[in-house]
Coordinates of C-alpha atoms and ligand atoms in Angstrom, one line a residue:
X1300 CA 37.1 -24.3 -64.6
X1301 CA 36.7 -25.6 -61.0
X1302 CA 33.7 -25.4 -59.0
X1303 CA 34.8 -23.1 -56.3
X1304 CA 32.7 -24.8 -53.0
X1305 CA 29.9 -23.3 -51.5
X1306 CA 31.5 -21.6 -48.2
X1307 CA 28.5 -22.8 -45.8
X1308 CA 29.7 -26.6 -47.3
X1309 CA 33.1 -25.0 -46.5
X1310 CA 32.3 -24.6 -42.7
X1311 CA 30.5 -27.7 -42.4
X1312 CA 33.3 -30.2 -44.0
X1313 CA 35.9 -28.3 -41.9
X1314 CA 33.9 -28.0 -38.4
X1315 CA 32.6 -31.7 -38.9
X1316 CA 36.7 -32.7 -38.8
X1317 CA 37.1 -30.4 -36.3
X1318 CA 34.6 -32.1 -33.8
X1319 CA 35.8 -35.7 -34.4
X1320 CA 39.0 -33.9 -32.9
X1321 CA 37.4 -31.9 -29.9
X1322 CA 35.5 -35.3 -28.9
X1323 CA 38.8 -37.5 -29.0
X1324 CA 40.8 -34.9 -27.2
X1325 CA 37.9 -34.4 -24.3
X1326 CA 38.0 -37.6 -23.7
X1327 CA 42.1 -38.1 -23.3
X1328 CA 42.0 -35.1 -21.0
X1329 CA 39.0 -36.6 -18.9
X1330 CA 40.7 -39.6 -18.9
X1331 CA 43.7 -38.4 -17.3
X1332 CA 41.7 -35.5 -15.0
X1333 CA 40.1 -39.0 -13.5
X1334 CA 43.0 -40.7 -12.7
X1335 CA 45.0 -37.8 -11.1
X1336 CA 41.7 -37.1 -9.1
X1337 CA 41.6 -41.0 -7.9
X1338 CA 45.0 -40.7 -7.0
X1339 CA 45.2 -37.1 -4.6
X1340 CA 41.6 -37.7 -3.9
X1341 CA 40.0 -34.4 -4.4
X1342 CA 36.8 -33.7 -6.6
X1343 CA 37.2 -33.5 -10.0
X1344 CA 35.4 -30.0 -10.7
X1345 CA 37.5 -27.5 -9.7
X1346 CA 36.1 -24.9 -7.3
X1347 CA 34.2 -21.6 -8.8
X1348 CA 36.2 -18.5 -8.8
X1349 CA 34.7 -16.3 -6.8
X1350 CA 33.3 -13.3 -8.1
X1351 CA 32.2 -10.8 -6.3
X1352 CA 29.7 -8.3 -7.8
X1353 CA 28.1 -5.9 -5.2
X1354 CA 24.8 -5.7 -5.3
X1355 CA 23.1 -2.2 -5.4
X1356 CA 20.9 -1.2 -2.7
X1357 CA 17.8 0.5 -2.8
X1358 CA 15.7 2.4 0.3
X1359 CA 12.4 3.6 -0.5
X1360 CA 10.3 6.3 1.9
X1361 CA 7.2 6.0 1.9
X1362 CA 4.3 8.7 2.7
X1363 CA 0.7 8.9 2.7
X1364 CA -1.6 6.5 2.7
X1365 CA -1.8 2.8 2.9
X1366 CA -2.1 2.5 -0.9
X1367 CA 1.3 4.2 -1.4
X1368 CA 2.7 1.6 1.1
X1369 CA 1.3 -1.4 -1.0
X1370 CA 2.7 0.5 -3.9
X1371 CA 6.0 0.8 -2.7
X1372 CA 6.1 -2.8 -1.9
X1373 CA 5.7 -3.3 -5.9
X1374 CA 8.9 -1.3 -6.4
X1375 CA 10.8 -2.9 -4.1
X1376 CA 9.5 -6.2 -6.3
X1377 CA 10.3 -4.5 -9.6
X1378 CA 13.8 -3.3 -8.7
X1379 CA 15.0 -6.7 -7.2
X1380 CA 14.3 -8.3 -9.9
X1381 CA 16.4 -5.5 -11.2
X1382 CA 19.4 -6.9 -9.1
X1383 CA 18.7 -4.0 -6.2
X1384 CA 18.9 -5.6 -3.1
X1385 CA 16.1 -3.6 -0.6
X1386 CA 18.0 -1.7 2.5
X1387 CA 16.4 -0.3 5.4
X1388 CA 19.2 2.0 6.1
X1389 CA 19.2 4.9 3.7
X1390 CA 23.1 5.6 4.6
X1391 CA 23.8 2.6 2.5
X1392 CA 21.5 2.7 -0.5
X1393 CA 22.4 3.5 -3.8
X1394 CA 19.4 4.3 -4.9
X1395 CA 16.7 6.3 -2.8
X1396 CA 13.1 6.3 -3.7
X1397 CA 10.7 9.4 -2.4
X1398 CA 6.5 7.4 -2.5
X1399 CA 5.1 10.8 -2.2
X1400 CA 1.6 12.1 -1.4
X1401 CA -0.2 15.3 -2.9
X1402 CA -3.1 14.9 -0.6
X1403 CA -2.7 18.0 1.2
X1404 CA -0.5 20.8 1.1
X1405 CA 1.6 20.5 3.8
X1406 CA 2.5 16.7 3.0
X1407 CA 3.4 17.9 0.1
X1408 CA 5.8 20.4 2.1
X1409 CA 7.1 17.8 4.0
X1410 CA 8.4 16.2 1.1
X1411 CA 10.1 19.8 -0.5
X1412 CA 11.8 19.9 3.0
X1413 CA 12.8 16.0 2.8
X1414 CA 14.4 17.2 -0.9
X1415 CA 16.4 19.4 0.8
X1416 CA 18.5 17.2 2.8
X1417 CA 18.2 14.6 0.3
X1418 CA 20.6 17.4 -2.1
X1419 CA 22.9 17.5 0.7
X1420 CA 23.3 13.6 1.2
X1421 CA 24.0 13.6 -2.6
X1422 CA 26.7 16.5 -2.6
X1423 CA 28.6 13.9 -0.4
X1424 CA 27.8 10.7 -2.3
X1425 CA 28.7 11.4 -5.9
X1426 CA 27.1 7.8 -6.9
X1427 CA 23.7 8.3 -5.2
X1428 CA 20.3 8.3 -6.8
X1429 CA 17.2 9.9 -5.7
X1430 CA 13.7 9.7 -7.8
X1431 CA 10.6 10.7 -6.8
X1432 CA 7.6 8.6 -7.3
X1433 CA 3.5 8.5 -5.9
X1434 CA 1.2 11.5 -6.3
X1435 CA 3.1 14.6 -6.2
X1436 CA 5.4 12.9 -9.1
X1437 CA 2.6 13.0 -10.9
X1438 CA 0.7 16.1 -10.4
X1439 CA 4.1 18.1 -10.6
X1440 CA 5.8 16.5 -13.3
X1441 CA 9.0 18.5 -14.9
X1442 CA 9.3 21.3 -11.8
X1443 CA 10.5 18.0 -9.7
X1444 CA 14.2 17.9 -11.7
X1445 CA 14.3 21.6 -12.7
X1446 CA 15.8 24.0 -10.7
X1447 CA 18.4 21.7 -9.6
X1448 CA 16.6 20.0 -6.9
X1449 CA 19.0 16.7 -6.8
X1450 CA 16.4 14.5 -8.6
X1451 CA 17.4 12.4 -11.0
X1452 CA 14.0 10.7 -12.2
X1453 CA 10.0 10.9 -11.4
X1454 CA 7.6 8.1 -11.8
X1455 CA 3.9 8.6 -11.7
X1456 CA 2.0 5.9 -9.9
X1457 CA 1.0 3.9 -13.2
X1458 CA 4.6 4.0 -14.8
X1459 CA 6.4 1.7 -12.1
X1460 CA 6.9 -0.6 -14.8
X1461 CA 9.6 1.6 -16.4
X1462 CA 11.3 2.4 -13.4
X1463 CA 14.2 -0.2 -14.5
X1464 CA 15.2 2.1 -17.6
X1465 CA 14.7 5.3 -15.7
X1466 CA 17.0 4.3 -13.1
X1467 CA 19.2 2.8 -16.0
X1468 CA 19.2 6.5 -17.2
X1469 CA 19.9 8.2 -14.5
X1470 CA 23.1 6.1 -14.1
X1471 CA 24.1 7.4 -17.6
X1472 CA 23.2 11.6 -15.9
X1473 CA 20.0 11.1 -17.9
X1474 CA 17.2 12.7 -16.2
X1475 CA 13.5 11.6 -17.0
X1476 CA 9.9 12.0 -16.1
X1477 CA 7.4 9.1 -16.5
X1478 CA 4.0 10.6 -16.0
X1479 CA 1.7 8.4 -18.4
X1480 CA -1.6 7.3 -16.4
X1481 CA -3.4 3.8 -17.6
X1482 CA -6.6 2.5 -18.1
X1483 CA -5.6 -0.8 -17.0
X1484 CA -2.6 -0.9 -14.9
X1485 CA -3.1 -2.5 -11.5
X1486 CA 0.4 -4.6 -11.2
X1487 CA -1.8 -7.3 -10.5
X1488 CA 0.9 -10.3 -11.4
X1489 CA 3.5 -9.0 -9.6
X1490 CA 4.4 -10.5 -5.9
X1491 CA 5.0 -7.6 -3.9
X1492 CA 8.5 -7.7 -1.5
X1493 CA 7.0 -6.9 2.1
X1494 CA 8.3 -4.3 3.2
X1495 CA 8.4 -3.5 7.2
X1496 CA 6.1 -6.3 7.8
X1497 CA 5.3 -7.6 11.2
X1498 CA 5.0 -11.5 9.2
X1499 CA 1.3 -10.9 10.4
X1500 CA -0.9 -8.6 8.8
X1501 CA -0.5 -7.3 4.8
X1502 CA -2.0 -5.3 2.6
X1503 CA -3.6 -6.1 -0.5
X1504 CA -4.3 -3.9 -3.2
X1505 CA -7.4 -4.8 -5.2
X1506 CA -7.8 -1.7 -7.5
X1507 CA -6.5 1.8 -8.8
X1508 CA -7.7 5.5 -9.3
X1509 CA -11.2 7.0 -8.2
X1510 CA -13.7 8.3 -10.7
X1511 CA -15.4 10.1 -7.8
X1512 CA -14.2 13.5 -8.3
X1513 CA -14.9 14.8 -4.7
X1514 CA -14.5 18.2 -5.2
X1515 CA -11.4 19.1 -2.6
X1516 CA -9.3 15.9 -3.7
X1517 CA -6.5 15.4 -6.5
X1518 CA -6.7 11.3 -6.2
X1519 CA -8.5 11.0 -9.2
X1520 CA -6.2 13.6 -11.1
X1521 CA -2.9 11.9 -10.2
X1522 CA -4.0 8.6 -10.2
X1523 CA -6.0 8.1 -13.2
X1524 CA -9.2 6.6 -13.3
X1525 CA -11.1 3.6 -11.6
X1526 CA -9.7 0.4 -12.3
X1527 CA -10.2 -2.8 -10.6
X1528 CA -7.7 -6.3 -10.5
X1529 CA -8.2 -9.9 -11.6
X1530 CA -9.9 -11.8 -8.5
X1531 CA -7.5 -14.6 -9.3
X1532 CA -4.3 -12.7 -8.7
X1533 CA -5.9 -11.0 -5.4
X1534 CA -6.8 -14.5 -4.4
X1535 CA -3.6 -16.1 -5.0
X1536 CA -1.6 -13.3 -3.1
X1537 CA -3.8 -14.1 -0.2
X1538 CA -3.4 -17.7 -0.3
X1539 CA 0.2 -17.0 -1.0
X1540 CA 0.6 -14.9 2.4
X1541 CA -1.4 -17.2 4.2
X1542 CA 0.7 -19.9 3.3
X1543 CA 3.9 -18.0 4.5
X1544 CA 2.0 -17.2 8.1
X1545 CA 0.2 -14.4 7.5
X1546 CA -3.3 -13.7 9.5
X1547 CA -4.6 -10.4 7.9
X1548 CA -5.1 -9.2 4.7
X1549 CA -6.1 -5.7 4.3
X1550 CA -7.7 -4.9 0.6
X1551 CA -6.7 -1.8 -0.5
X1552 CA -8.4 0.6 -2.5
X1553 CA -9.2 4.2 -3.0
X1554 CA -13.1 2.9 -3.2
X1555 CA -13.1 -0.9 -2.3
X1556 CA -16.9 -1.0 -2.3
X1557 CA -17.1 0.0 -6.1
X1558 CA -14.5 -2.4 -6.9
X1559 CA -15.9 -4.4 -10.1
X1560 CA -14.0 -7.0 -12.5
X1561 CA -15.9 -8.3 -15.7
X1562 CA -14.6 -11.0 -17.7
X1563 CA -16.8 -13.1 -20.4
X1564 CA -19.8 -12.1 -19.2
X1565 CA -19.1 -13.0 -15.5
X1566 CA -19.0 -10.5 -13.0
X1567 CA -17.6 -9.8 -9.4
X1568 CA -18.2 -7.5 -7.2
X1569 CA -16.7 -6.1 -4.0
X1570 CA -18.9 -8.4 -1.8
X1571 CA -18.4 -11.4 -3.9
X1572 CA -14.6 -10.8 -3.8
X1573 CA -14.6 -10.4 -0.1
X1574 CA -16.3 -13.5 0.8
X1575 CA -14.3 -15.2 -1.4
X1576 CA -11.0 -14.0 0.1
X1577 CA -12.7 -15.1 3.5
X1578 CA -13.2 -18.1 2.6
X1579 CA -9.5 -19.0 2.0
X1580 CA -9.0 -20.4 5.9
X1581 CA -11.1 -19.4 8.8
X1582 CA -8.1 -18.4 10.7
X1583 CA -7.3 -15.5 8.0
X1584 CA -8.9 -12.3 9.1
X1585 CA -9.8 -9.7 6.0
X1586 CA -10.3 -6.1 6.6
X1587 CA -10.9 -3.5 3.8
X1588 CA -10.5 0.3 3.2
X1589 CA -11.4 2.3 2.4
X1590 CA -15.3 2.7 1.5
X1591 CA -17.6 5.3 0.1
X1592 CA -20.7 5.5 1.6
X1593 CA -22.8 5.9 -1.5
X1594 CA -21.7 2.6 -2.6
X1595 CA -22.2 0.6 0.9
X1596 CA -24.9 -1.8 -0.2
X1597 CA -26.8 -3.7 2.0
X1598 CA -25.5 -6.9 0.1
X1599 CA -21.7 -5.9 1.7
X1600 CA -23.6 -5.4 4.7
X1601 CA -25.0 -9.1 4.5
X1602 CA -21.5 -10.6 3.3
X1603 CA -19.5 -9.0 6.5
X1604 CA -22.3 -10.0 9.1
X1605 CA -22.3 -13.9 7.7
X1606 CA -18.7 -14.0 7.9
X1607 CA -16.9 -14.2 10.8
X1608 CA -13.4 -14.0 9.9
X1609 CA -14.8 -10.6 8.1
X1610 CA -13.0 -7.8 10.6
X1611 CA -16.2 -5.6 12.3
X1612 CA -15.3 -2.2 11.3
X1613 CA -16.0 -0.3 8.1
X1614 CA -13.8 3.2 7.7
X1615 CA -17.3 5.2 6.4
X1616 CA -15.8 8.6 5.7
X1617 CA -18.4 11.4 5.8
X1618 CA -16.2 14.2 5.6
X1619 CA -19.3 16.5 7.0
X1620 CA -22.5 16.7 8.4
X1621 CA -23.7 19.3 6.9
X1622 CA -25.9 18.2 3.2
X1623 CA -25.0 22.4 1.9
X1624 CA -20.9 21.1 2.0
X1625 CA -22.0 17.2 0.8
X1626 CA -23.3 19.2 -2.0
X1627 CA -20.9 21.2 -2.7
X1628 CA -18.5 18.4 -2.0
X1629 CA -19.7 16.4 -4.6
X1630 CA -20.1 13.4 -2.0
X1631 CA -23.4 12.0 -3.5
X1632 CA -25.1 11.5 -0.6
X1633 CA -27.2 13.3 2.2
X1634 CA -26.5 13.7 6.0
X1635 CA -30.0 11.5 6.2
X1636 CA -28.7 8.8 3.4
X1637 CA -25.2 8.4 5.0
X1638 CA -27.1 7.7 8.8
X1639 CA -29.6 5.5 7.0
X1640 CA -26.4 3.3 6.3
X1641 CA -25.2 3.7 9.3
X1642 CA -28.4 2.4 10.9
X1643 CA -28.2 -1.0 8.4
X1644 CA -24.1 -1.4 9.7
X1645 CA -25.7 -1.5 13.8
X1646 CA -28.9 -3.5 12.8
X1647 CA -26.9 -6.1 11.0
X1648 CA -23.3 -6.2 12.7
X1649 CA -24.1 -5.2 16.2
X1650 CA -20.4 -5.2 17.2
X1651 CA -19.1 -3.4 14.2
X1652 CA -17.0 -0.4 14.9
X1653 CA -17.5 2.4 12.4
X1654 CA -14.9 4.9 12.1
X1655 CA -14.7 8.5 9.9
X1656 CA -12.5 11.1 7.5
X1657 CA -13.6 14.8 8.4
X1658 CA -12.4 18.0 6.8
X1659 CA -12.9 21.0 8.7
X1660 CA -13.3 24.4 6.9
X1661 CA -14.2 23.2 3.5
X1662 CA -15.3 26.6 1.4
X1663 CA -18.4 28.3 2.0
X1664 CA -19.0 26.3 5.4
X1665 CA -20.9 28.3 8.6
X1666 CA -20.8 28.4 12.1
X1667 CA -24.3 26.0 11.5
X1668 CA -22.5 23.9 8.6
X1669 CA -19.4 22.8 11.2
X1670 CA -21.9 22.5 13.9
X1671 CA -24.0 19.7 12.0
X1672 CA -20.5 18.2 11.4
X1673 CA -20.4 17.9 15.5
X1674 CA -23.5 17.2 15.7
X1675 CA -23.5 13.9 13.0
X1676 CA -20.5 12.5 14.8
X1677 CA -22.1 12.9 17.9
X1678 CA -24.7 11.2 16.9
X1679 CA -22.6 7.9 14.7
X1680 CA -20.8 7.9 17.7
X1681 CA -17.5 7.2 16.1
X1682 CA -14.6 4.6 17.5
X1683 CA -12.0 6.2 15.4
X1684 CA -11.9 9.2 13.0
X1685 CA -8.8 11.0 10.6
X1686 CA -9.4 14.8 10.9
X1687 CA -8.2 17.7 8.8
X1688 CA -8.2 21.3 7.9
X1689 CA -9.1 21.8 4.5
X1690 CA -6.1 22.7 1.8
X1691 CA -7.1 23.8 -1.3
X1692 CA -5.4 21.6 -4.0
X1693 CA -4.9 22.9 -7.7
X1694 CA -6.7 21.5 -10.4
X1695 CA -9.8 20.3 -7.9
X1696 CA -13.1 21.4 -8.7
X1697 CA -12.9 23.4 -5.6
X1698 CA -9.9 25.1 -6.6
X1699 CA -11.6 26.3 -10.1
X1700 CA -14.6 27.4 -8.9
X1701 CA -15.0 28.1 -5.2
X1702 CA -13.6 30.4 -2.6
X1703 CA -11.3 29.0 0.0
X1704 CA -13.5 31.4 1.9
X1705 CA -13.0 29.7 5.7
X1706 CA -9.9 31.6 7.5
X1707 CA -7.2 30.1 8.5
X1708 CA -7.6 30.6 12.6
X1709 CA -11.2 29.7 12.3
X1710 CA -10.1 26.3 10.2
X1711 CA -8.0 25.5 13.6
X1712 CA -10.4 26.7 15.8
X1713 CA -13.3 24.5 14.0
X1714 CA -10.5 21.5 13.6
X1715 CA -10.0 21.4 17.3
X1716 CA -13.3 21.4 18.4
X1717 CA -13.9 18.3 16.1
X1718 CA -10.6 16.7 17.5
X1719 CA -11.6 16.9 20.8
X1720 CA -14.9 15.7 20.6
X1721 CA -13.6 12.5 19.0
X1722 CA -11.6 12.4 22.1
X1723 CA -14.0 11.7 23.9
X1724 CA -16.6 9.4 21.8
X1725 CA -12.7 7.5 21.4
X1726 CA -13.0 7.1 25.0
X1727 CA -16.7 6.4 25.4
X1728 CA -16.1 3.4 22.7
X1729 CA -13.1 2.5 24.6
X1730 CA -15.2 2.3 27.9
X1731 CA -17.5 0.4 26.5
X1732 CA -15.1 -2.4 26.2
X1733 CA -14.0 -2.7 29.8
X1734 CA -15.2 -6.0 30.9
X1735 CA -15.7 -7.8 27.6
X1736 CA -13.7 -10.4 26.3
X1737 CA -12.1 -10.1 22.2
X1738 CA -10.4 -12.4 20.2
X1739 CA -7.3 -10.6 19.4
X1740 CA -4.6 -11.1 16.6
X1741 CA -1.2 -10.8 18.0
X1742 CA 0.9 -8.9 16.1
X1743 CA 4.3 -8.1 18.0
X1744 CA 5.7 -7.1 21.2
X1745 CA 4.3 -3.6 23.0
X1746 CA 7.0 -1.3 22.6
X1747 CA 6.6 0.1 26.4
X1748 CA 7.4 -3.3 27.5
X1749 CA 8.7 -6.4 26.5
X1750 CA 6.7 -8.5 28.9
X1751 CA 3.6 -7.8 26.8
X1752 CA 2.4 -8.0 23.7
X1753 CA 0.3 -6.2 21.1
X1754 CA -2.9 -7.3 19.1
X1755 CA -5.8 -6.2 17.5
X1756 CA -9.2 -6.9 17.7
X1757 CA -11.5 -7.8 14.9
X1758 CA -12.8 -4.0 15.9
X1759 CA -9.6 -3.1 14.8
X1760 CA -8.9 -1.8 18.8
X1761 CA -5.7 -2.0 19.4
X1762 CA -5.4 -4.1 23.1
X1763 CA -1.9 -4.7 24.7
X1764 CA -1.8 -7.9 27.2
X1765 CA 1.0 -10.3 29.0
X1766 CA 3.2 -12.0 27.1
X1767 CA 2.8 -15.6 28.8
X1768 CA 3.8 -18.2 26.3
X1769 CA 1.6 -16.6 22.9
X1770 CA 3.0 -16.7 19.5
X1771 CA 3.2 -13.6 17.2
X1772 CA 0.4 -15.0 14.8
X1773 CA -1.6 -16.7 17.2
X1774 CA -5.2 -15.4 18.1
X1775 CA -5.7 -15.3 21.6
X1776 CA -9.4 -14.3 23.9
X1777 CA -8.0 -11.1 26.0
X1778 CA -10.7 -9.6 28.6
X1779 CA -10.1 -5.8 28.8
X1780 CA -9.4 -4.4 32.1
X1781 CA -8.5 -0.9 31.9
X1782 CA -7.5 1.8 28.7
X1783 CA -5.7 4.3 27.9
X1784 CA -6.1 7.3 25.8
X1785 CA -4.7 5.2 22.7
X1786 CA -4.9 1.0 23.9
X1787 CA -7.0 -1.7 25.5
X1788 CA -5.7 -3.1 28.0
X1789 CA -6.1 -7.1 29.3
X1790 CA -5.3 -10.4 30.2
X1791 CA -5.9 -13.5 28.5
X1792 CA -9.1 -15.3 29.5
X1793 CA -8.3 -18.6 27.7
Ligands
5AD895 N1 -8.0 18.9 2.2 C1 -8.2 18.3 3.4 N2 -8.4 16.9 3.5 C2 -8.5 16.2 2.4 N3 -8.8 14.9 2.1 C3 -8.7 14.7 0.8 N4 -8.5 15.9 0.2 C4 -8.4 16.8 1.1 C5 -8.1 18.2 1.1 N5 -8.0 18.9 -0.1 C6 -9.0 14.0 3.2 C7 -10.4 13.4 3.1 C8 -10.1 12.0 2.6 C9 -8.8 11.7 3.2 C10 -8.0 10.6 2.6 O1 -8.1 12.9 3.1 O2 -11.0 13.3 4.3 O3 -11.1 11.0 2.9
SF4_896 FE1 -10.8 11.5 -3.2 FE2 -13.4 11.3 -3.1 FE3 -12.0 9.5 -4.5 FE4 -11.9 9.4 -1.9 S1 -13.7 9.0 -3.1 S2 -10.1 9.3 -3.3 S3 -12.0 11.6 -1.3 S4 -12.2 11.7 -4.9

């Protein structure tokens, strides 16, 4: 009987004629494309049909704190590479991120109000997407799509990464919730898409999470625990923005100062890491924020005085002045330790400007407690300071186990008093400034008028002076003449 062939020899003998064929008929019909294209003299290839696929757009809102900004700049990066171009009108996105913030009650409220409309937009725009990502996505989980609240997804600040297949879900009517924390998650090798940027100042973010657990605050609840990113990728992002014009970095962090990376035995810490950013040009300017005053060591102290493209001004927040709330704060320091460091910051960096995060009305704090607060930022003397009423926030140590105890009217009454005492050490710092001459960063054009422009100092003062012939970009020596409640104002003394 006959050897039937082996089907794979089969294929081959046949396919084997079958390209001695394809070759001897590409080249006849090459042969004869050449000739007709000598003779009409056009280009051989012909044209691309055009295609035309529209790309989907995405808008994200951002709110909170400079972290969640940096952090919506990673979306942005994650979703082009998605195919979603970014937009920065919402009426044509197709997909609409919410980067909220848990912080405080009533920013979450504003985002519950921001929901609202957002349900309306979508009643009109069958195709539209909405997800909710940052904080509150993460402390409120599930109750964020139930109830019919027009969300389609939620991401929780470590689970970016997936955002591709929950928006691939939600496309399908599949709703999802991403709320898995990490140990090591930081992002760190991907380029973030600037979003909003001025093309002169950026922010950097050099680590995740807090393992602080103040006892008012949900940071270290909904964003997971300390983590800190590989020097080399903060460097090269530096470089990188440097490279494309940039002047400022801002290193990001919810604790810069206890920012630590390990590898092989070798480590770096948040010194180290600074001076090594500063030493990418002279010209680039590095701030940093925010830091906790138990960890500012007099080694950071040492590293910002000997470097002079280090900015001079360290965001210290003591959130009281009273050592009965530090304690009960769980701030790790006294009212004496946190003006001892305050005493190294003026002995070391004379012309550093200091600013300050107070809550007003924490639990259990007197008439005497609030009046230390006044009385400690009388005596720092403050350039700057963020102020708020304390807002209990579920799951915090405070929440468990103390009384909310302060009322309400005397929370305003106390908040106020603190607001408008920084008033006036704002304008004391500001007054102290007439006369002398900074080198300031320009950063845009004032928005009052378009004959000036707008910089900061190293002091991070914000100075507005005439335009002349200055660059965005370019640092210029302004002499300040005169203020206002909010700016410097100056002319240029070079
Ligand atoms: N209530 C009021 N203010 C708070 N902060 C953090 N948690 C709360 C809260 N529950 C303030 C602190 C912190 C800043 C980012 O927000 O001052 O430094
Ligand atoms: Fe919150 Fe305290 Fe951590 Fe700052 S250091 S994020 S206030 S827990």
């Amino acid at each position: 009987m006959r050897k039937l062939p082996h089907s794979a020899t089969l294929v081959n003998k046949y396919s084997h004629k079958n390209r001695k064929i394809l070759i001897i008929y590409t080249f006849v019909i090459s042969f004869f494309r050449y000739r007709q294209a000598m003779r009409i003299n056009r280009p051989m290839a012909s044209p691309p049909r055009k295609c035309i696929v529209m790309a989907k757009k995405l808008y994200i809102e951002t709110y909170g704190c400079q972290m969640n900004v940096a952090d919506s700049e990673v979306v942005a990066s994650i979703l082009k590479d998605e195919g979603y171009l970014y937009t920065n009108d919402i009426s044509e996105a197709d997909l609409i991120l919410i980067n909220t913030c848990s912080i405080r009650e009533n920013a979450e409220q504003k985002i519950w109000n921001r929901m609202k409309q957002l349900k309306s937009m979508k009643k009109k725009r069958a195709q539209l997407l909405v997800g909710l990502i940052g904080c509150m996505a993460e402390r409120l989980k599930e109750k964020l799509i139930a109830d019919g609240q027009g969300v389609d997804f939620v991401a929780g600040p470590d689970a970016y990464r997936e955002l591709p297949g929950a928006v691939a879900a939600a496309e399908q009517g599949k709703k999802s919730v991403n709320t898995i924390l990490s140990l090591e998650e930081t992002y760190g090798d991907i380029s973030p898409m600037r979003l909003d940027s001025n093309g002169v100042s950026s922010f950097i973010s050099i680590m995740r999470g807090c393992d602080n657990f103040c006892s008012y605050c949900v940071v270290p609840y909904v964003r997971g625990r300390e983590r800190s990113r590989d020097p080399e990728s903060i460097c090269c992002e530096a470089s990188e923005l440097f490279g494309k014009g940039y002047r400022e970095v801002t290193l990001l962090g919810q604790n810069v100062n206890s920012y630590r990376w390990k590898e092989s035995g070798d480590v770096m810490d948040f010194p180290d890491l600074l001076e090594k950013i500063a030493g990418i040009d002279p010209l680039l300017r590095v701030r940093f924020a925010t830091s906790h005053p138990k960890d500012l060591s007099d080694h950071l102290i040492e590293v910002i005085a000997r470097n002079a493209n280090i900015c001079r001004h360290i965001h210290l927040p003591a959130q009281s002045g009273s050592n009965k709330i530090l304690k009960l704060m769980n701030r790790k320091y006294t009212r004496e330790q946190y003006l001892e460091r305050i005493g190294a910051i003026r002995r070391e960096i004379p012309d550093c400007s200091i600013s300050t995060d107070i809550i007003a009305g924490f639990c259990a704090e007197s008439e005497e407690d609030h009046k230390d607060t006044l009385a400690l930022m009388e005596e720092v003397g403050y350039d700057f300071a963020y102020m708020f009423k304390y807002s209990e926030r579920p799951g915090t140590r405070a929440a468990e186990s103390m009384d909310d105890n302060v009322p309400e009217d005397t929370k305003i009454t106390r908040l106020n008093e603190i607001i408008s005492l920084q008033n006036r050490l704002s304008e004391i710092s500001k007054k102290g400034d007439l006369g002398k001459s900074f080198e300031v960063l320009t950063e845009g054009v004032s928005k009052r008028s378009a004959e000036h422009l707008t910089g900061r100092t190293s002091q991070n003062k914000v100075v507005v002076f005439p335009r002349n012939n200055i660059a965005i970009g370019e640092y210029v020596r302004v002499t300040i003449e005169r203020n206002t409640s909010a700016t410097l104002i100056g002319k240029v003394s070079e």
